[in-house]
Amino acid sequence: MNRRKLFSRLVLTTASLGLFVLDRAANAADMPTKAAVSKAVYDWTGFYLGGHVGYGGGSFGPGTNPLPEQGVFLPHSITGLTGGYQIGYVRQFPNHVVLGIEADATFTSPLDAPALRPAPFNTTIDSLGTVRGRAGYALGTWLPYVTGGFAWGHSHIDINDIGSVVSTPGHTQTGWTAGAGVEVAVSGNWSAKLEYDYIELARHVYDLSGFGLPPVNVDPNIHLVKLGLNYRFGDHQLLVPSASGRSALPESNDWNVHAQTTFLPTAYPAFRSPYAGSFSLPGSGQARETWTTTAFLGVRLWQGGEFYFDPELAQGFGLNGTLGLAGFPNGEAQKAGAPFPKYRPERYYLRQTFGLGGEQEDVSDAAHQLSGKRDIDRVTLIVGRFAVGDFFDGNSYAKDPRADFMNWAMWSSAAYDFPADLPGYTRGAVVELNRKDWALRAGVFEVPSAPNTDVLTFNTGGAAIEFEERHKIFDQPGKLRLGIFANRGNSGNYRQALSIEAADPMLDINAVMAAIRRQNEKYGVYLNAEQQIAKDVGIFARASWNDGQNEILSFSDIDRSLSGGFSIKGSYWGRSSDTIGVGGAINGLSSAHRDFLAAGGLGLLIGDGRLNYHPEQILETYYAFAIDKNFTVTADYQFITNPAYNADRGPVHIFSGRLHGEF
C-alpha cells in the first residue's frame, strides 16, 4: 500500500473515531429526554475559545527530506500529532444558517527518531495558522459546517554537519485552506468538534549555497484532522417546545476539562569559573525561559472507570540547555527543549477503582479527578502513560514546580532515578491499596533504552514500592512515605570505565562508557515526610540514596540527597492565597561516580572536565503572590554552592520568576 492510500485510511479512521467520541460526549451529557432534544433549538451565537489535537501529513515537495515527527500510536509524518488553540465568533440566523470566523494556531510534534538524519539537510514545519470563515446549518445541538480562508506556516531547514546540526532562520509561507467539520454541544457551555483542513502554502526557495548545497524548493501541502473542545461564552440555551420557557444545557459530571499555563524565566549573573567542560554552566551568566500549556481532560467510562488525557505544548530551554547543575533550578525545564512550541500527549491513562465498601469520601472536581464519592477502602489500578511522580513521592509542600519549589532537588527525592523520557514521562502500571490511615502502592515502568533518551522500553524496566502512613500530632495532620526502587537498563559501570581508561589513558572515557553499556541495575530508597505544625504552616523533609555504581538513566546526577524546609500561607498577613517557602538541599555522589567525573566523564546534566569534589548545596526561597483565583506570580531565589559538586566553581545566584495560571 502506498503512503497516500495509507494516509487516506488513517484520516478516515481518525475521523470515524472522532465521530464516535463526539456522539459519546453528546449522549453522556445529562440532557433532557432524547425526544425533547431532537426538537430542541440550540443558540450557537457568540464568541468561543478552545483547543484541539489531531494528526497531519502531506508533502513539502520532491527532494526536501522531511524529518519524521512523532505520531506516537500513528505513523510519523511531516507534522506527526498536532495540537493548538482556536478562537472565533459565530452568529445563528432564524433560518438555522450559522456564519462566523475562526482563527487558530497549530503546532507539530517533536522529532520521532533523533538519530535519523541521513541526508545533508532536512525540512521541518514548525507551526501553522489560519483565519477562516465558517458556514453551517444548525440541527439542534449539532452543527455541520464548511470552512476556508487564509493560512500561513513557518518552516525551516536543518543542515546536518558532522557531529552537529545547524538550523536556518526559517521562513513564514502564506497560502490558503479549505475544509469541513461537525460540532456538537455536549454540556453546559462546552462543545466538541471534528474537522478536516487542507492547507496549501506558497513555495519558498531556500538558498543553501553558504553550506555548499544547491537551493531547495519547499512547497507545503498539508492535510490535518483535528478534534477540539470549545468553551462558548454567553447563555447558550435549549428551547424545548414541550417545556415551558428556555433551559440551559445541563452540565455533566461524567467528564471535565481543566488547564494550566506556566511561563518561567530564569537568569544568573557571572560567577567564578576558572575552567569549564562540555556540560558546565557558563560562568559568564545567562538567561533562559520555558513556557508550558497543558489541558487536563477526564471522562468517566463506567462505574469506577476513568480515562485521562493531557495534551501539552512546551517551548523554551533550561539554563545552558538544561546542563550544568545536578539540582537543576527550573522544574519546568525539560531535556527536550525547543525554540517553537512542540506538542506531546504527555499523559493518557486508564484508572479503575474497586471500592471495598465501608466509609466513603467526597471527591471534588479537579485535574485528574472527576467529582463524586468513592470508598476510602479501595484498590486502584492505573495503566498508561504518566509521570512516576503523579503517584509516588508526593508531598503537600514541595512537589509541584509550577506552584511551589522549583529546584529538582526540592520537589523530588533527588537520588530516585525514576524512569522517564526526556520530558519526564513513562508508560507502565500502578496498583494501590488505600486504607484510612495508610496506603501501599507499587508500579512497573518502561525505562529509557539508553541514558537520557526519549525512547522507552519494557525489555528492561523499573519498579517501585511505596508505603504511606498518615497520622496526627496534636491534631495536626502529617504523612510519612517510604519508597524502594530498582531499575534495570542499558548503562555503563563507573569503575569498569575507569579501569579501562587507566590501562590506556589515550582513550576517551566517555567513548569507553558508551562502549561498555549493558544491562545493569540501579536500586535505592527514599524517605519523605510532611507535617502541618499549625494552620497554614507546614514543614517537609526528604532523604534519598541509590547505589551509585552505574550510570543515571533518567533523572539527574545525584546519588545521595537530603532536603527540607517550610511553607507558610499568607493568611497570617491577610493574603490567604499567597505562599512563602524556604528550603535547602544537599546533594552528593558515590565515590565511583565522582571519580568518573573527575576523569573527564559526562553525566546526564553535568561534567566540568575535572572535579574538586564537594557536595552541591542549595538554598531556595520563593514568594507566590495570588493575582486572582486563576493566576499567581512568583519570585524565586536560589543560592547554589559547589555547582555540579565542584568547589573550584561558583557559587551561583539564580533568580527566577513564574507566571502560573490554572483553570
XYZ file of C-alpha atoms in Angstrom:
663
model
C 0.000 0.000 0.000
C 1.476 3.403 -0.982
C 1.775 6.241 1.508
C -1.117 8.255 0.041
C -3.549 5.338 0.440
C -2.234 4.657 3.946
C -2.687 8.293 4.926
C -6.215 8.342 3.484
C -7.148 5.309 5.545
C -5.654 6.872 8.672
C -7.669 10.058 8.074
C -10.864 8.038 7.666
C -10.063 6.000 10.783
C -9.322 9.112 12.818
C -12.488 10.776 11.564
C -14.594 7.728 12.459
C -13.058 7.627 15.931
C -13.694 11.352 16.348
C -17.352 10.995 15.347
C -17.729 8.204 17.876
C -16.186 10.418 20.585
C -18.493 13.309 19.694
C -21.541 11.055 19.780
C -20.426 9.539 23.102
C -19.863 13.004 24.596
C -23.263 14.245 23.473
C -25.076 11.206 24.840
C -23.071 11.260 28.086
C -24.275 14.752 28.937
C -27.141 14.818 31.395
C -29.599 16.436 28.965
C -33.380 16.408 28.603
C -35.040 13.349 27.053
C -33.985 12.273 23.557
C -37.396 13.147 22.146
C -37.173 16.662 23.539
C -33.590 17.205 22.440
C -34.401 16.065 18.903
C -36.757 19.068 18.686
C -34.526 21.387 20.694
C -33.207 24.649 19.305
C -29.685 25.493 20.431
C -28.396 29.040 20.123
C -24.900 28.911 18.612
C -24.398 32.696 18.561
C -21.402 34.052 20.455
C -17.658 34.021 20.997
C -15.758 30.857 21.851
C -12.259 29.801 22.859
C -10.802 26.304 22.782
C -8.056 23.856 21.959
C -7.545 20.990 19.570
C -5.410 17.924 18.986
C -5.061 15.944 15.811
C -2.867 14.311 13.227
C -1.467 15.554 9.946
C 0.529 14.617 6.927
C 1.316 15.687 3.391
C 4.358 16.791 1.453
C 6.967 19.554 1.188
C 7.718 18.672 -2.429
C 10.407 16.488 -4.038
C 13.895 16.458 -2.596
C 13.012 18.227 0.661
C 13.896 15.327 3.013
C 11.223 15.948 5.695
C 12.038 14.976 9.256
C 9.744 12.326 10.796
C 7.634 13.952 13.530
C 6.165 11.785 16.287
C 2.871 10.063 15.569
C 3.019 8.080 18.862
C 0.330 5.482 18.048
C 0.111 6.587 14.380
C 2.948 6.560 11.808
C 5.309 9.501 11.882
C 4.699 12.184 9.260
C 5.750 15.731 8.357
C 3.621 17.039 11.259
C 3.025 13.971 13.433
C 0.425 14.508 16.125
C -0.615 18.147 16.345
C -2.099 20.449 18.960
C -3.082 24.072 19.328
C -5.696 26.709 20.076
C -8.636 28.369 18.354
C -10.800 31.443 18.940
C -13.854 32.522 16.998
C -17.302 34.023 16.723
C -20.457 32.686 15.020
C -23.958 34.073 14.542
C -27.025 31.922 14.097
C -29.801 33.310 11.889
C -33.541 32.496 12.128
C -33.293 30.141 9.140
C -30.759 27.984 11.085
C -27.846 29.192 8.947
C -24.742 29.820 11.060
C -21.957 32.116 9.818
C -18.756 33.004 11.585
C -14.998 33.467 11.615
C -12.270 31.485 13.374
C -8.516 31.886 13.889
C -6.304 29.056 15.062
C -2.680 28.083 15.630
C -1.436 24.502 15.286
C 1.929 23.137 16.405
C 3.722 19.975 15.350
C 5.313 17.145 17.331
C 8.987 16.672 18.164
C 11.288 14.533 16.089
C 10.403 10.840 16.148
C 13.882 9.449 15.558
C 16.658 11.890 16.569
C 19.351 9.744 15.000
C 17.571 9.627 11.623
C 19.380 12.371 9.689
C 20.834 10.549 6.666
C 20.537 13.476 4.222
C 22.745 16.601 4.027
C 19.688 18.610 5.139
C 16.147 18.076 6.436
C 12.964 20.156 6.222
C 10.568 20.799 9.118
C 7.287 22.668 9.573
C 7.189 24.361 12.990
C 3.710 25.853 13.146
C 0.576 26.518 11.110
C -2.058 29.212 11.446
C -5.325 30.051 9.722
C -8.036 32.692 9.663
C -11.164 31.108 8.195
C -14.780 31.805 7.528
C -17.323 29.218 8.740
C -20.725 28.467 7.252
C -23.019 25.813 8.703
C -26.581 24.727 9.271
C -27.782 24.215 12.857
C -29.519 20.913 13.562
C -30.371 21.497 17.211
C -27.237 20.736 19.171
C -25.380 19.578 16.028
C -23.668 21.963 13.603
C -22.188 20.619 10.342
C -20.149 23.294 8.545
C -17.655 24.124 5.810
C -14.696 26.414 6.308
C -11.987 28.155 4.312
C -9.689 31.143 4.215
C -6.129 32.396 4.705
C -3.295 30.187 6.002
C 0.355 30.521 6.897
C 3.127 28.337 8.264
C 6.711 28.589 9.479
C 9.268 26.162 8.063
C 12.993 25.785 8.423
C 15.825 23.580 7.195
C 18.390 21.767 9.346
C 21.862 21.369 7.853
C 23.461 18.131 9.037
C 27.143 18.774 9.600
C 29.494 16.179 11.058
C 28.523 15.803 14.705
C 26.196 18.824 14.740
C 23.010 20.273 13.291
C 22.751 23.877 12.060
C 19.259 25.344 11.682
C 18.415 28.027 9.144
C 16.444 31.044 10.435
C 13.323 29.711 8.767
C 10.618 31.433 6.754
C 6.902 32.173 7.059
C 4.973 30.976 3.998
C 1.420 32.066 3.216
C -1.397 30.324 1.374
C -4.985 29.136 1.662
C -7.027 26.488 3.431
C -10.383 24.741 2.993
C -12.166 22.079 4.987
C -15.297 20.838 6.688
C -16.375 19.662 10.106
C -19.131 18.964 12.578
C -19.592 20.489 16.037
C -21.875 19.281 18.811
C -22.938 20.876 22.097
C -22.049 18.425 24.848
C -22.843 20.030 28.215
C -23.069 23.443 29.791
C -21.167 25.898 27.583
C -18.935 23.226 26.087
C -18.993 21.983 22.516
C -16.796 19.450 20.725
C -15.802 19.407 17.072
C -14.224 17.167 14.453
C -12.672 18.991 11.499
C -10.625 18.277 8.378
C -8.486 21.030 6.804
C -6.374 21.061 3.667
C -3.610 23.701 3.729
C -1.567 24.765 0.714
C 1.289 27.240 1.207
C 3.262 29.168 -1.389
C 6.599 27.752 -2.460
C 9.739 29.185 -0.871
C 13.268 28.700 -2.166
C 15.948 28.218 0.496
C 19.401 29.335 -0.631
C 21.872 26.842 0.885
C 24.918 27.951 -1.112
C 26.582 29.096 2.113
C 26.638 25.428 3.148
C 27.848 24.194 -0.234
C 24.411 22.814 -1.115
C 22.010 23.531 -4.016
C 18.816 25.581 -3.424
C 15.776 23.744 -2.053
C 12.141 24.396 -3.027
C 9.808 23.939 -0.030
C 6.195 23.659 -1.242
C 3.971 22.541 1.676
C 0.683 20.726 1.031
C -0.755 19.558 4.351
C -3.780 17.546 5.493
C -4.971 17.975 9.095
C -7.635 16.131 11.088
C -8.476 17.940 14.346
C -10.582 17.006 17.350
C -11.328 20.050 19.509
C -13.191 21.437 22.500
C -14.662 24.948 22.665
C -15.927 26.943 25.611
C -18.740 29.162 24.372
C -19.192 32.486 26.154
C -22.760 33.617 26.806
C -26.079 31.948 27.514
C -26.430 29.097 25.044
C -29.815 27.606 25.846
C -32.150 24.890 24.711
C -35.670 25.797 23.678
C -37.801 22.652 24.039
C -41.338 23.094 22.623
C -42.861 20.644 25.089
C -41.381 22.500 28.044
C -42.182 25.959 29.340
C -39.567 28.588 28.600
C -35.835 28.076 27.938
C -33.462 25.899 29.902
C -29.692 25.848 29.849
C -27.892 22.788 28.517
C -27.081 20.853 31.720
C -23.553 20.290 32.949
C -22.271 16.729 33.116
C -20.177 15.311 35.969
C -19.089 12.414 33.748
C -16.263 14.443 32.205
C -14.227 17.530 32.985
C -11.747 19.940 31.441
C -9.006 21.816 33.256
C -5.907 23.622 32.028
C -2.707 25.285 33.177
C -0.121 27.589 31.685
C 3.286 28.396 33.201
C 5.862 30.896 31.968
C 9.145 30.618 33.882
C 12.134 32.867 33.082
C 15.426 32.138 34.868
C 18.709 34.065 34.958
C 22.013 34.266 36.837
C 24.930 36.755 36.807
C 28.549 35.866 36.129
C 30.287 33.700 38.716
C 33.790 32.371 39.411
C 34.711 29.853 36.711
C 38.454 29.181 36.250
C 37.657 26.357 33.800
C 34.645 24.707 32.191
C 33.793 21.441 30.498
C 31.295 20.247 27.917
C 28.347 20.255 30.329
C 29.412 23.126 32.588
C 27.153 26.025 33.458
C 28.717 29.006 31.618
C 30.494 31.324 34.029
C 29.552 34.452 32.078
C 25.904 34.445 33.139
C 22.810 33.576 31.165
C 19.033 33.968 30.933
C 16.554 31.421 29.596
C 12.835 30.789 29.821
C 10.323 27.978 29.457
C 6.605 28.008 28.713
C 4.153 25.130 29.001
C 0.414 24.971 28.396
C -1.481 21.824 29.322
C -5.063 20.641 29.078
C -6.305 18.025 31.571
C -9.194 16.044 30.101
C -11.078 13.359 32.030
C -14.067 11.164 31.221
C -15.959 8.579 33.252
C -16.269 5.431 31.168
C -18.196 3.183 33.533
C -18.566 2.568 37.263
C -15.119 3.172 38.732
C -13.517 3.513 35.291
C -11.957 6.816 34.221
C -9.725 7.873 31.325
C -7.413 10.898 31.463
C -5.616 12.639 28.614
C -3.185 15.583 28.893
C -2.131 17.242 25.631
C 0.698 19.718 26.236
C 2.527 22.421 24.320
C 6.044 23.208 25.548
C 8.760 25.519 24.302
C 11.950 27.086 25.590
C 15.100 25.805 27.260
C 16.555 25.431 30.699
C 19.792 27.256 31.509
C 22.546 26.027 29.190
C 20.122 23.561 27.574
C 19.352 22.007 30.983
C 23.020 21.316 31.695
C 25.463 22.350 34.418
C 23.762 21.665 37.760
C 22.703 18.409 39.411
C 19.983 20.169 41.405
C 18.605 21.988 38.392
C 16.828 25.263 39.231
C 13.848 25.070 36.843
C 11.436 22.175 37.344
C 9.710 23.056 34.058
C 12.943 22.731 32.051
C 12.749 19.563 30.006
C 15.731 17.855 28.475
C 13.793 18.110 25.191
C 13.655 21.885 24.797
C 12.534 23.543 21.556
C 12.530 27.108 20.167
C 8.944 26.650 18.926
C 6.039 25.126 20.856
C 6.032 21.368 20.417
C 3.013 19.184 21.045
C 3.120 15.953 23.056
C 0.335 13.813 24.527
C 2.079 13.723 27.903
C -0.459 11.625 29.797
C -3.041 9.101 28.653
C -4.055 6.512 31.186
C -6.965 4.424 32.386
C -7.792 4.385 36.101
C -10.052 1.707 37.521
C -11.147 1.967 41.164
C -12.555 -1.037 43.031
C -14.386 0.007 46.170
C -14.087 -2.290 49.175
C -17.168 -0.913 50.962
C -17.490 0.960 54.239
C -16.978 4.676 54.769
C -16.917 6.966 51.737
C -15.288 10.315 50.987
C -16.195 13.199 48.697
C -14.071 13.774 45.601
C -14.016 17.332 44.293
C -13.698 18.254 40.641
C -10.045 18.875 39.702
C -7.379 17.974 37.188
C -7.125 14.162 37.012
C -10.140 13.919 39.312
C -13.845 13.608 38.491
C -16.272 14.737 41.167
C -18.311 12.228 43.134
C -17.860 9.799 46.001
C -15.552 6.846 46.496
C -14.846 4.250 49.149
C -11.974 5.151 51.454
C -11.016 1.477 51.459
C -10.285 0.785 47.802
C -7.946 -0.750 45.251
C -6.941 1.409 42.299
C -5.270 0.280 39.065
C -3.647 2.772 36.648
C -2.360 1.735 33.208
C -0.941 4.040 30.528
C 1.464 6.957 30.177
C 2.113 9.230 33.147
C 4.820 10.738 35.336
C 6.054 8.479 38.145
C 5.708 11.476 40.457
C 1.943 11.512 39.815
C 1.597 8.560 42.175
C 4.894 8.260 44.092
C 6.936 10.596 46.314
C 4.100 13.088 46.814
C 4.339 15.973 49.269
C 1.901 18.751 50.135
C 4.588 21.443 50.451
C 7.270 20.561 47.895
C 6.063 18.696 44.836
C 4.937 20.990 42.019
C 7.469 23.309 40.307
C 4.515 25.136 38.759
C 3.228 26.149 42.201
C 5.890 25.733 44.918
C 9.647 24.973 44.946
C 11.349 24.988 41.541
C 14.630 23.146 42.149
C 14.705 19.482 41.132
C 16.263 18.524 44.470
C 13.415 20.206 46.371
C 10.281 18.778 44.700
C 11.658 15.254 44.322
C 13.613 12.640 46.220
C 16.558 13.561 44.052
C 18.518 10.298 44.256
C 15.482 8.418 42.899
C 16.411 7.887 39.246
C 12.749 7.474 38.333
C 12.026 6.085 34.848
C 11.249 8.860 32.373
C 11.787 10.063 28.822
C 13.274 13.496 28.094
C 10.126 15.439 29.131
C 9.820 13.325 32.293
C 7.136 10.705 31.494
C 6.971 6.939 31.076
C 4.495 4.139 30.385
C 3.568 1.495 32.908
C 1.107 0.312 35.524
C 0.459 1.215 39.169
C -1.693 -0.567 41.732
C -2.638 0.998 45.069
C -4.372 -0.309 48.184
C -5.775 2.594 50.195
C -6.963 2.498 53.820
C -7.956 5.368 56.092
C -4.587 5.645 57.835
C -2.218 4.173 55.266
C -1.695 3.223 51.634
C 0.530 0.782 49.776
C 1.314 1.309 46.103
C 3.572 -0.441 43.595
C 4.417 0.213 39.972
C 6.300 -1.158 36.990
C 7.544 1.208 34.286
C 9.377 1.442 31.000
C 12.913 2.828 31.231
C 14.926 4.685 28.561
C 16.745 2.453 26.097
C 19.958 4.342 26.992
C 20.821 7.215 29.346
C 18.998 10.442 28.543
C 16.886 9.329 25.596
C 13.266 9.698 24.527
C 12.978 6.027 23.573
C 11.338 3.893 26.275
C 11.434 0.120 26.505
C 9.914 -2.666 28.604
C 12.749 -5.044 27.647
C 14.388 -3.979 30.901
C 12.181 -1.866 33.153
C 11.849 -0.168 36.504
C 9.805 -0.835 39.620
C 8.913 0.971 42.836
C 7.053 0.189 46.049
C 5.893 2.901 48.426
C 4.246 2.750 51.848
C 2.414 5.856 53.034
C 1.427 6.379 56.669
C -0.988 9.117 57.787
C -1.109 10.430 61.327
C -1.891 13.396 63.561
C 0.380 15.075 66.089
C -1.517 17.380 68.451
C -4.397 17.227 65.941
C -2.127 18.424 63.108
C -2.050 16.069 60.067
C 1.133 14.571 58.687
C 2.389 11.839 56.368
C 5.424 9.586 56.082
C 6.332 7.837 52.830
C 8.953 5.116 52.468
C 9.880 4.055 48.950
C 12.111 1.364 47.480
C 13.017 1.424 43.784
C 15.033 -0.574 41.262
C 15.789 -0.032 37.578
C 17.421 -2.300 35.052
C 18.652 -0.591 31.922
C 21.340 -0.229 29.298
C 24.006 1.651 31.252
C 27.737 1.667 31.894
C 29.598 0.896 35.119
C 31.775 3.705 36.507
C 34.553 1.516 37.916
C 34.765 -0.586 34.755
C 35.112 2.519 32.572
C 37.789 3.939 34.885
C 39.721 0.665 34.821
C 39.739 0.509 31.011
C 40.764 4.159 30.686
C 43.545 3.708 33.273
C 45.024 0.896 31.186
C 45.075 3.148 28.111
C 44.997 6.870 29.050
C 44.697 7.827 25.365
C 41.125 6.558 25.347
C 38.189 8.950 25.755
C 36.460 7.846 28.937
C 33.041 8.857 27.592
C 33.535 6.718 24.493
C 34.631 3.870 26.764
C 31.475 4.272 28.859
C 29.256 4.167 25.768
C 31.042 1.032 24.530
C 30.617 -0.961 27.764
C 26.915 -0.296 28.293
C 24.908 -3.411 29.047
C 22.012 -4.425 31.261
C 22.869 -3.117 34.726
C 20.818 -2.489 37.855
C 20.357 0.590 39.981
C 18.467 0.410 43.270
C 17.771 2.725 46.164
C 15.449 4.037 48.827
C 13.771 7.317 49.821
C 12.041 8.684 52.898
C 9.587 11.551 52.534
C 7.891 13.385 55.426
C 5.429 16.254 55.741
C 3.856 17.711 58.868
C 1.453 20.559 59.465
C 2.562 22.313 62.653
C -0.159 24.985 62.727
C -2.961 26.162 60.492
C -1.425 27.106 57.112
C 2.109 26.256 58.294
C 3.906 23.062 57.301
C 7.354 21.512 57.230
C 8.777 18.822 54.947
C 11.901 16.696 54.586
C 13.274 14.108 52.168
C 16.238 11.717 52.239
C 17.163 9.517 49.282
C 20.017 7.184 48.267
C 20.971 4.942 45.374
C 23.858 2.502 44.955
C 25.770 4.860 42.618
C 27.647 2.171 40.684
C 26.119 2.549 37.216
C 25.095 5.474 35.042
C 21.992 7.501 35.808
C 19.318 6.667 33.222
C 16.633 9.313 33.565
C 16.667 12.000 36.243
C 19.825 13.712 37.467
C 23.406 13.094 38.628
C 22.587 12.615 42.319
C 23.333 9.504 44.401
C 22.568 10.896 47.875
C 20.294 13.782 48.780
C 18.855 15.486 51.851
C 16.291 18.284 51.579
C 13.802 20.063 53.774
C 12.065 23.320 54.537
C 8.834 25.004 55.475
C 5.820 26.603 53.817
C 3.516 29.328 55.194
C 0.241 30.502 53.701
C -0.474 34.212 53.658
C -3.497 34.076 55.956
C -1.174 35.429 58.680
C -0.786 38.732 56.835
C -4.186 38.993 55.153
C -3.230 37.239 51.889
C -4.729 33.791 52.337
C -3.918 32.625 48.809
C -0.247 33.667 48.923
C 2.548 31.302 49.951
C 6.104 31.754 51.165
C 8.540 28.844 51.126
C 12.104 28.372 52.341
C 14.112 25.187 51.886
C 17.511 23.679 51.321
C 19.116 20.596 49.805
C 22.484 18.840 49.927
C 23.331 16.513 47.033
C 26.189 14.028 46.857
C 27.803 11.358 44.683
C 29.139 7.873 45.253
C 32.931 7.551 45.176
C 32.791 5.734 41.819
C 30.599 8.429 40.277
C 32.797 11.305 41.466
C 35.959 9.552 40.205
C 34.329 9.152 36.792
C 33.506 12.878 36.602
C 36.992 13.821 37.836
C 38.456 11.786 34.962
C 36.524 13.887 32.422
C 33.334 11.861 32.355
C 29.984 13.387 31.435
C 26.786 12.637 33.304
C 23.226 13.364 32.304
C 23.449 17.054 33.255
C 26.983 17.743 34.474
C 30.646 17.415 33.510
C 33.311 20.070 34.082
C 36.187 18.009 32.679
C 37.739 17.717 36.154
C 36.414 17.893 39.678
C 37.332 19.284 43.084
C 34.553 17.355 44.783
C 32.342 18.881 47.441
C 28.624 18.242 47.983
C 26.334 20.501 45.979
C 24.397 22.763 48.373
C 21.189 24.613 47.521
C 19.151 27.247 49.329
C 15.813 28.204 47.764
C 13.164 30.691 48.817
C 10.075 31.884 46.987
C 7.020 34.081 47.411
C 3.890 33.200 45.411
C 1.522 36.183 45.051
C -2.054 35.343 44.022
C -3.254 37.863 41.425
C -6.752 36.368 41.428
C -8.327 32.932 41.737
C -6.688 31.776 38.492
C -3.269 33.446 38.268
C -0.253 33.510 40.570
C 3.067 35.284 40.061
C 6.130 34.000 41.943
C 9.550 35.449 42.730
C 12.203 32.786 43.427
C 15.843 32.976 44.528
C 18.332 30.088 44.677
C 21.863 30.152 46.053
C 23.963 27.175 44.911
C 27.443 26.457 46.216
C 29.740 23.884 44.593
C 27.671 23.733 41.362
C 27.927 20.261 39.850
C 29.873 19.231 43.010
C 32.850 21.373 42.012
C 34.367 23.629 44.696
C 36.542 25.302 42.028
C 33.458 26.969 40.509
C 30.685 29.134 41.866
C 28.779 29.955 43.936
C 25.818 30.751 41.647
C 22.941 33.142 42.358
C 19.838 32.195 40.358
C 16.807 34.462 40.023
C 13.508 33.204 38.622
C 10.029 34.475 38.009
C 6.935 32.422 37.381
C 3.519 33.285 35.988
C 1.155 30.373 36.542
C -2.488 30.069 35.604
C -4.958 27.317 36.491
C -8.432 26.960 35.035
